[in-house]
Coordinates of C-alpha atoms in Angstrom, one line a residue:
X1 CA 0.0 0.0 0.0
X2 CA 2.8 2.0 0.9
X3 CA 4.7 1.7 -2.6
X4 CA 1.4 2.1 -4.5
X5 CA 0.8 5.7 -2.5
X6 CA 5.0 6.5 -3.4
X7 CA 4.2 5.8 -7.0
X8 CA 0.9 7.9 -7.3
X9 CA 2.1 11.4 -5.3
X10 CA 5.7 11.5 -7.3
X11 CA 3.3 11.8 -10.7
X12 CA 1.1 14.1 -8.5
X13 CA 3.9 16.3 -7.1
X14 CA 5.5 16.9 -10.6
X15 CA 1.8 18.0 -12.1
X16 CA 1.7 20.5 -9.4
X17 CA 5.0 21.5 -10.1
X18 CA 4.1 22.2 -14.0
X19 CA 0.8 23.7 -13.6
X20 CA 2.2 26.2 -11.4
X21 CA 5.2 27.3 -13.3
X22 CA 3.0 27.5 -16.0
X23 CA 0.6 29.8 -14.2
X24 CA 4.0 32.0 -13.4
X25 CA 4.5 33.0 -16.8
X26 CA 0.8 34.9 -16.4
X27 CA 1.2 36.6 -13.3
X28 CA 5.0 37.8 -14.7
X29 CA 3.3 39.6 -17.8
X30 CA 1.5 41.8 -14.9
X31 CA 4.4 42.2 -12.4
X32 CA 7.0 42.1 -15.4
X33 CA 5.5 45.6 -16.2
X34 CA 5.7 47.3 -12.6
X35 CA 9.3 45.9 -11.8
X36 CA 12.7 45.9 -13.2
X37 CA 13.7 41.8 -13.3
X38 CA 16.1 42.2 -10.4
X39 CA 13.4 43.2 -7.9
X40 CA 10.7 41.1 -9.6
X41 CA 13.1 38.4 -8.4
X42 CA 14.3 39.8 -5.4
X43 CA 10.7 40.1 -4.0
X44 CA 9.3 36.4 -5.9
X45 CA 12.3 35.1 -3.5
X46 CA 11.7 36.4 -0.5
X47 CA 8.5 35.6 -0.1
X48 CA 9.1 32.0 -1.3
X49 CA 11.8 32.1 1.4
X50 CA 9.1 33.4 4.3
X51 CA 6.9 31.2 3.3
X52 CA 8.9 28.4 3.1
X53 CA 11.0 29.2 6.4
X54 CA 7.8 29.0 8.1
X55 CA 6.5 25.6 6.9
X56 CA 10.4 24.4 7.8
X57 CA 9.5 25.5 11.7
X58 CA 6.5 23.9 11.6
X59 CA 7.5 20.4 10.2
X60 CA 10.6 21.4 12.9
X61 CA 13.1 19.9 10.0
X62 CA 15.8 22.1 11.1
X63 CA 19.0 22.7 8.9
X64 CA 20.1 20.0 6.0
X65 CA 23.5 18.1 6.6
X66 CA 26.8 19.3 6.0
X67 CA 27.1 16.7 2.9
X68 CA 23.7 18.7 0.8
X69 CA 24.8 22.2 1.1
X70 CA 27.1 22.1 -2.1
X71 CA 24.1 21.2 -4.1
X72 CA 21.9 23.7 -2.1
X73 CA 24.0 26.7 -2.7
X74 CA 24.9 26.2 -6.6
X75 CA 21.2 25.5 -7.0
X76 CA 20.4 28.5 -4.9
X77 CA 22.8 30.9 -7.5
X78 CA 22.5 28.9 -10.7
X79 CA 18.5 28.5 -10.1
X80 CA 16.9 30.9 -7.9
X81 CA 19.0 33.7 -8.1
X82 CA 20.8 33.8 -11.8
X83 CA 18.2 32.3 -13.6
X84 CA 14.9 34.0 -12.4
X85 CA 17.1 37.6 -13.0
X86 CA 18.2 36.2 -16.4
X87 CA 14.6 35.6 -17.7
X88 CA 13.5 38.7 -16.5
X89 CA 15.6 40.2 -18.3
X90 CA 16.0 38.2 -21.2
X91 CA 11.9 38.5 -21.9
X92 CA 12.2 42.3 -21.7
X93 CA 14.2 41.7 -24.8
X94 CA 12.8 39.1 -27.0
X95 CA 9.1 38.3 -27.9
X96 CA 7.1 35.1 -25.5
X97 CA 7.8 32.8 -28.6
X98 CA 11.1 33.8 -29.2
X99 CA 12.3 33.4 -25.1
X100 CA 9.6 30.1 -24.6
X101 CA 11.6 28.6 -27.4
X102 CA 15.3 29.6 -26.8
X103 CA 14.5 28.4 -22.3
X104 CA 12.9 25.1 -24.0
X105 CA 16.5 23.8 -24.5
X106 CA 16.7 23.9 -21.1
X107 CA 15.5 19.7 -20.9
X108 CA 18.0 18.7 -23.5
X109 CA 21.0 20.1 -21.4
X110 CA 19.5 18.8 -18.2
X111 CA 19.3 15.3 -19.9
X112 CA 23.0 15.8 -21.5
X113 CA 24.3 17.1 -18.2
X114 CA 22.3 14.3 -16.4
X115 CA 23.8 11.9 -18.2
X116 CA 27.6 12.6 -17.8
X117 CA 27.4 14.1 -14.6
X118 CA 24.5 12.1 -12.7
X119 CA 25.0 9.1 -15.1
X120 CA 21.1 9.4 -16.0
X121 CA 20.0 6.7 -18.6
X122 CA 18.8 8.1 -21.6
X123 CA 16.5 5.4 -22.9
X124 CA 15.0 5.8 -26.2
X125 CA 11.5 6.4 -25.3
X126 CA 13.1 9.1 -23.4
X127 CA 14.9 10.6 -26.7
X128 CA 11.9 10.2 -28.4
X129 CA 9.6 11.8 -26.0
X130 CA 12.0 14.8 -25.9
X131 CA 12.4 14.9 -29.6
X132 CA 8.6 15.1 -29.7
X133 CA 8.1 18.1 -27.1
X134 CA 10.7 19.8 -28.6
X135 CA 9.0 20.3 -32.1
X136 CA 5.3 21.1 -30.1
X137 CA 8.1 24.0 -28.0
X138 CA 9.2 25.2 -31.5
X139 CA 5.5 25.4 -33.2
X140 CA 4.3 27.1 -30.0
X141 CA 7.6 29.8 -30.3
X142 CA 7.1 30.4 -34.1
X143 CA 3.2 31.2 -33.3
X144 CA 3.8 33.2 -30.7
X145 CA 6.5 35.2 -32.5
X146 CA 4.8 37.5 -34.7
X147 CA 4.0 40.6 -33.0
X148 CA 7.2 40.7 -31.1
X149 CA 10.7 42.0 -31.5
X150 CA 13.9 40.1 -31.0
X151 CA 17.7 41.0 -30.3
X152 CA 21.0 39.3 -30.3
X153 CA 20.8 40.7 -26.2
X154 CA 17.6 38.6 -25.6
X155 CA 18.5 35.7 -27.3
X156 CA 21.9 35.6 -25.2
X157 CA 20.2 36.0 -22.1
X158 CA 17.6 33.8 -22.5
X159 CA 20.5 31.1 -23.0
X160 CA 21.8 31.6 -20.1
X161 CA 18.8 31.3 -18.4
X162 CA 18.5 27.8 -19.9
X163 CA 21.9 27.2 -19.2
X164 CA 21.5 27.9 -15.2
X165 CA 18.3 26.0 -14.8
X166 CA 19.9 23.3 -16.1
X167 CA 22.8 22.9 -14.1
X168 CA 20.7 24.3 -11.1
X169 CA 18.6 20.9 -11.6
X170 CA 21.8 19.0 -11.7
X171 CA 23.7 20.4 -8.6
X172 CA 19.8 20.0 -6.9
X173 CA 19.9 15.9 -7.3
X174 CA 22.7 14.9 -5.2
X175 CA 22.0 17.0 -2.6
X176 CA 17.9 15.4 -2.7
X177 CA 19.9 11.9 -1.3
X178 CA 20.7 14.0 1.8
X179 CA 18.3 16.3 2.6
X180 CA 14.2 16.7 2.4
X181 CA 13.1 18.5 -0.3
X182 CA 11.6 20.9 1.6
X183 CA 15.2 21.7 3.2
X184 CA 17.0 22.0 -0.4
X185 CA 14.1 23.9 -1.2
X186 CA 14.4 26.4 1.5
X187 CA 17.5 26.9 1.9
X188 CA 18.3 26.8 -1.9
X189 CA 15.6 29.8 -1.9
X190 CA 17.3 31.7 0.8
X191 CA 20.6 31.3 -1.2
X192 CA 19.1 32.7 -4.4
X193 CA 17.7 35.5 -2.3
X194 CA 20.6 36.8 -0.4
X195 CA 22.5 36.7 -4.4
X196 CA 19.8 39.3 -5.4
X197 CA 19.9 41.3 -2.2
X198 CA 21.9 43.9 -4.0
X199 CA 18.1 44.7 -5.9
X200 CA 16.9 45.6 -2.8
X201 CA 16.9 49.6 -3.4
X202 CA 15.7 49.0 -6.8
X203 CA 12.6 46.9 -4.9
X204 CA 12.0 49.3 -2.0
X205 CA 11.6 52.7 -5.1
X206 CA 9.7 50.3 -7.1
X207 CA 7.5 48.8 -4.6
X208 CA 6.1 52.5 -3.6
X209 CA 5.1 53.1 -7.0
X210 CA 3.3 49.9 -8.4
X211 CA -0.3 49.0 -8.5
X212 CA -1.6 46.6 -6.0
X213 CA -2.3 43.9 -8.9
X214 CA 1.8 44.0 -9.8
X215 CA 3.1 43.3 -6.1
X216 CA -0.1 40.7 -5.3
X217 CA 1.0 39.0 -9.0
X218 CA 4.9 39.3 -7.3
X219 CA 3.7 37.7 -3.8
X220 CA 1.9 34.5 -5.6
X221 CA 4.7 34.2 -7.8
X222 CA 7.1 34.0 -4.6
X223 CA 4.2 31.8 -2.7
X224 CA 2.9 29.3 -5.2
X225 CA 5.0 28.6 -8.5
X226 CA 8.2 29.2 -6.3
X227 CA 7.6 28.1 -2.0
X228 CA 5.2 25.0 -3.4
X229 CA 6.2 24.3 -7.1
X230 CA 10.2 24.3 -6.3
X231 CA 9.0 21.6 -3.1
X232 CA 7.0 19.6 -5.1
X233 CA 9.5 19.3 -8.0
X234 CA 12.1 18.3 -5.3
X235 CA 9.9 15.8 -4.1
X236 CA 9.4 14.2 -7.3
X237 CA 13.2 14.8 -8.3
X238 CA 14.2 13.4 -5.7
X239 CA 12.1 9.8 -6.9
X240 CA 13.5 9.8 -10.6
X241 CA 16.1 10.8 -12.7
X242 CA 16.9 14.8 -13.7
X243 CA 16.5 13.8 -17.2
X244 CA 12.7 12.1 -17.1
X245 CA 11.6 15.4 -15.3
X246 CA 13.0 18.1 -16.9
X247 CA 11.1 16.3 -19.6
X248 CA 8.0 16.7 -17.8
X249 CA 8.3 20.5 -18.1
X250 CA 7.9 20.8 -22.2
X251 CA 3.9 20.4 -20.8
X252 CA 4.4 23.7 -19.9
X253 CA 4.1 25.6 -23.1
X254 CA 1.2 23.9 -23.5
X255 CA -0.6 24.6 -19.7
X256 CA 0.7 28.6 -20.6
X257 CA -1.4 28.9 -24.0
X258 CA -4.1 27.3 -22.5
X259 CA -4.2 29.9 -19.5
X260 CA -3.6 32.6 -21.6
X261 CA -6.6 31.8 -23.4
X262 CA -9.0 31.4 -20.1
X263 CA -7.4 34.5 -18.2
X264 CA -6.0 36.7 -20.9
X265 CA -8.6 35.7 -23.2
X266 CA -6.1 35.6 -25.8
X267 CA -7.3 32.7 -28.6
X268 CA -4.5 30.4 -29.6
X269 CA -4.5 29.8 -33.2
X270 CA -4.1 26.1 -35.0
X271 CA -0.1 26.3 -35.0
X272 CA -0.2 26.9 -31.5
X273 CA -3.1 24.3 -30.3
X274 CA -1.1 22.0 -32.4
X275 CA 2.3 22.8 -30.5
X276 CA 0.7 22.6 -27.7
X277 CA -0.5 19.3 -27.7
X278 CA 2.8 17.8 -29.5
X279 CA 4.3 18.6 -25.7
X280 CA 1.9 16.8 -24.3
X281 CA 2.1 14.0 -26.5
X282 CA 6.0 13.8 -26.3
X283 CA 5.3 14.2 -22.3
X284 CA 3.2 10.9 -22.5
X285 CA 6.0 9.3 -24.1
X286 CA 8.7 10.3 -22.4
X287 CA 7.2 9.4 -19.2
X288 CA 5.8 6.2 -20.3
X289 CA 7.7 2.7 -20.0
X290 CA 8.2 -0.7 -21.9
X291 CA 5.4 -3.0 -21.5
X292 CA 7.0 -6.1 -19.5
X293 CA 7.4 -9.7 -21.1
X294 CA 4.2 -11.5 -19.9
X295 CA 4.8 -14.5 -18.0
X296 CA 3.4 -18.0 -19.5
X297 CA 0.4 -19.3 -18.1
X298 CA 0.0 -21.9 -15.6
X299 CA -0.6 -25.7 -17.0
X300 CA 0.9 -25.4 -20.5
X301 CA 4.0 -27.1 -21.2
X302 CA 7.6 -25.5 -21.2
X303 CA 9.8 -25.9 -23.8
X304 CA 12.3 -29.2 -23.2
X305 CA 16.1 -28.0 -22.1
X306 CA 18.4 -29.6 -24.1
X307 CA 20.3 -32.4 -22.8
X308 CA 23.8 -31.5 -22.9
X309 CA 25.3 -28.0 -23.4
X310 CA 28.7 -27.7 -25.4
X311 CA 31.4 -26.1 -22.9
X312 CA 33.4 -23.1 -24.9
X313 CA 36.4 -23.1 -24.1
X314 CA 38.4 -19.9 -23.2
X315 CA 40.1 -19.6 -25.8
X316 CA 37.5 -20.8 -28.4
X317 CA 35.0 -17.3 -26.9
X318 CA 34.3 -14.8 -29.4
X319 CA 35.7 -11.2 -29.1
X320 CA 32.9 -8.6 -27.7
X321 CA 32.0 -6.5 -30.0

């Protein structure tokens, strides 16, 4: 009962996870406008980090071994604190297509880093799936890109923002075998907001001057898609490999036009419905797993052993290939 409950809430945790990130991109088209992309993350971080400090006292979990901090700081720069300023930045420059396509190679490097690194499997329904979600990211991007402007600045930045979310998943793993994921989570928050502390006067000037709507957008962003989302993804992380889950994000694209077209009422045209639902077909099959070799059935005969098997003799084997 006990492995059949561990096998439902890991699926459970990482659907959170993606609904919620995909809900961020919303509320950061609202906030985005209000506050510069250090503040925004500056103030998305610290109240993660107060929200999560408090649920840390209450479960009394207390601080994370000496062995998990390595991965808990270089997550808590290359993750919460350089990537979240990156893409702030980076989607100030560039159009939604042209960033939600250039931060979608974000997977592939986690499954390349993954598998050097971590020494992730990359099994080919794996590849596939990732292959898959990758062309639904691309379709989604192009769509999405024609009202927008691009620049070399943008692109660049939103590379880098791909670049630290990957190894910021990578450096998160080991430390997962250690510590709770609320305790990498925490403390990995706390990390990426003391790296963006030196935002804080920008914060304080722009706080004063931003409608409500912008700082309450901020406040979720800090409480839900970053205090819950980053806990439930380090649950789940923590139960597979960084390569299957980072390729449980590319159903994000797809979550963000759907949203977009209940809350912002804007209508997703047939490229985009059709991107969309590429990454969540190449989800399905990068999550799914071969069907195992049914055993025979009770009463019918198996076949005979043979009587005698010839001995090979060493130096009769065959090279490996």
């Amino acid at each position: 009962m006990n492995l059949r409950r561990a096998d439902l809430l890991a699926p459970a945790a990482a659907t959170v996870t993606v609904v919620l990130w995909a809900s961020a991109f919303v509320a950061i088209r609202s906030a985005g406008d209000a506050y510069s992309p250090g503040a925004l993350a500056l103030g998305r971080l610290l109240s993660g980090a107060l929200v999560l400090g408090v649920m840390l006292v209450v479960r009394k979990e207390g601080v994370p071994p000496r062995a998990a901090w390595r991965g808990i700081a270089l997550s808590g720069v290359l993750w919460f604190g350089f990537y979240m300023v990156v893409l702030n930045w980076g989607e100030q420059q560039v159009d939604a297509g042209t960033a939600a396509l250039v931060v979608n190679i974000g997977p592939i490097l986690i499954a390349l880093l993954g598998s050097r690194l971590l020494g992730d499997a990359m099994p080919p329904r794996l590849l596939a799936g990732m292959a898959v979600s990758f062309a639904g990211a691309v379709a989604v991007g192009l769509s999405m890109s024609g009202g927008g402007g691009s620049s070399v600045l943008g692109v660049v930045l939103c590379v880098l923002a791909a670049v630290g979310y990957a190894g910021g998943v990578v450096a998160q793993k080991p430390a997962l075998g250690r510590a709770s994921a609320l305790q990498v989570t925490t403390f990995g928050c706390l990390v990426g907001a003391v790296g963006c502390l030196p935002f804080a006067g920008q914060l304080a000037g722009e706080a004063a001057d931003a409608p409500v709507s912008a700082t309450l957008n901020m406040v979720y962003l800090g409480v839900f898609p970053t205090a819950l989302a980053f806990t439930t993804w380090a649950y789940a992380l923590a139960r597979t490999t960084a390569s299957r889950m980072g390729a449980t994000t590319y159903a994000v694209p797809a979550l963000v036009v759907l949203m977009s077209w209940l809350v912002l009422g804007e209508v997703p045209g047939l490229l985009t419905l059709a991107g969309g639902a590429l990454c969540l077909a190449g989800v399905a099959v990068s999550r799914s797993r071969p069907r195992k070799p049914s055993r025979p059935q009770k009463g019918l005969p198996r076949a005979a052993a043979p009587r005698s098997t010839p001995v090979t003799r060493p130096e009769e084997a065959p090279e490996s290939a």
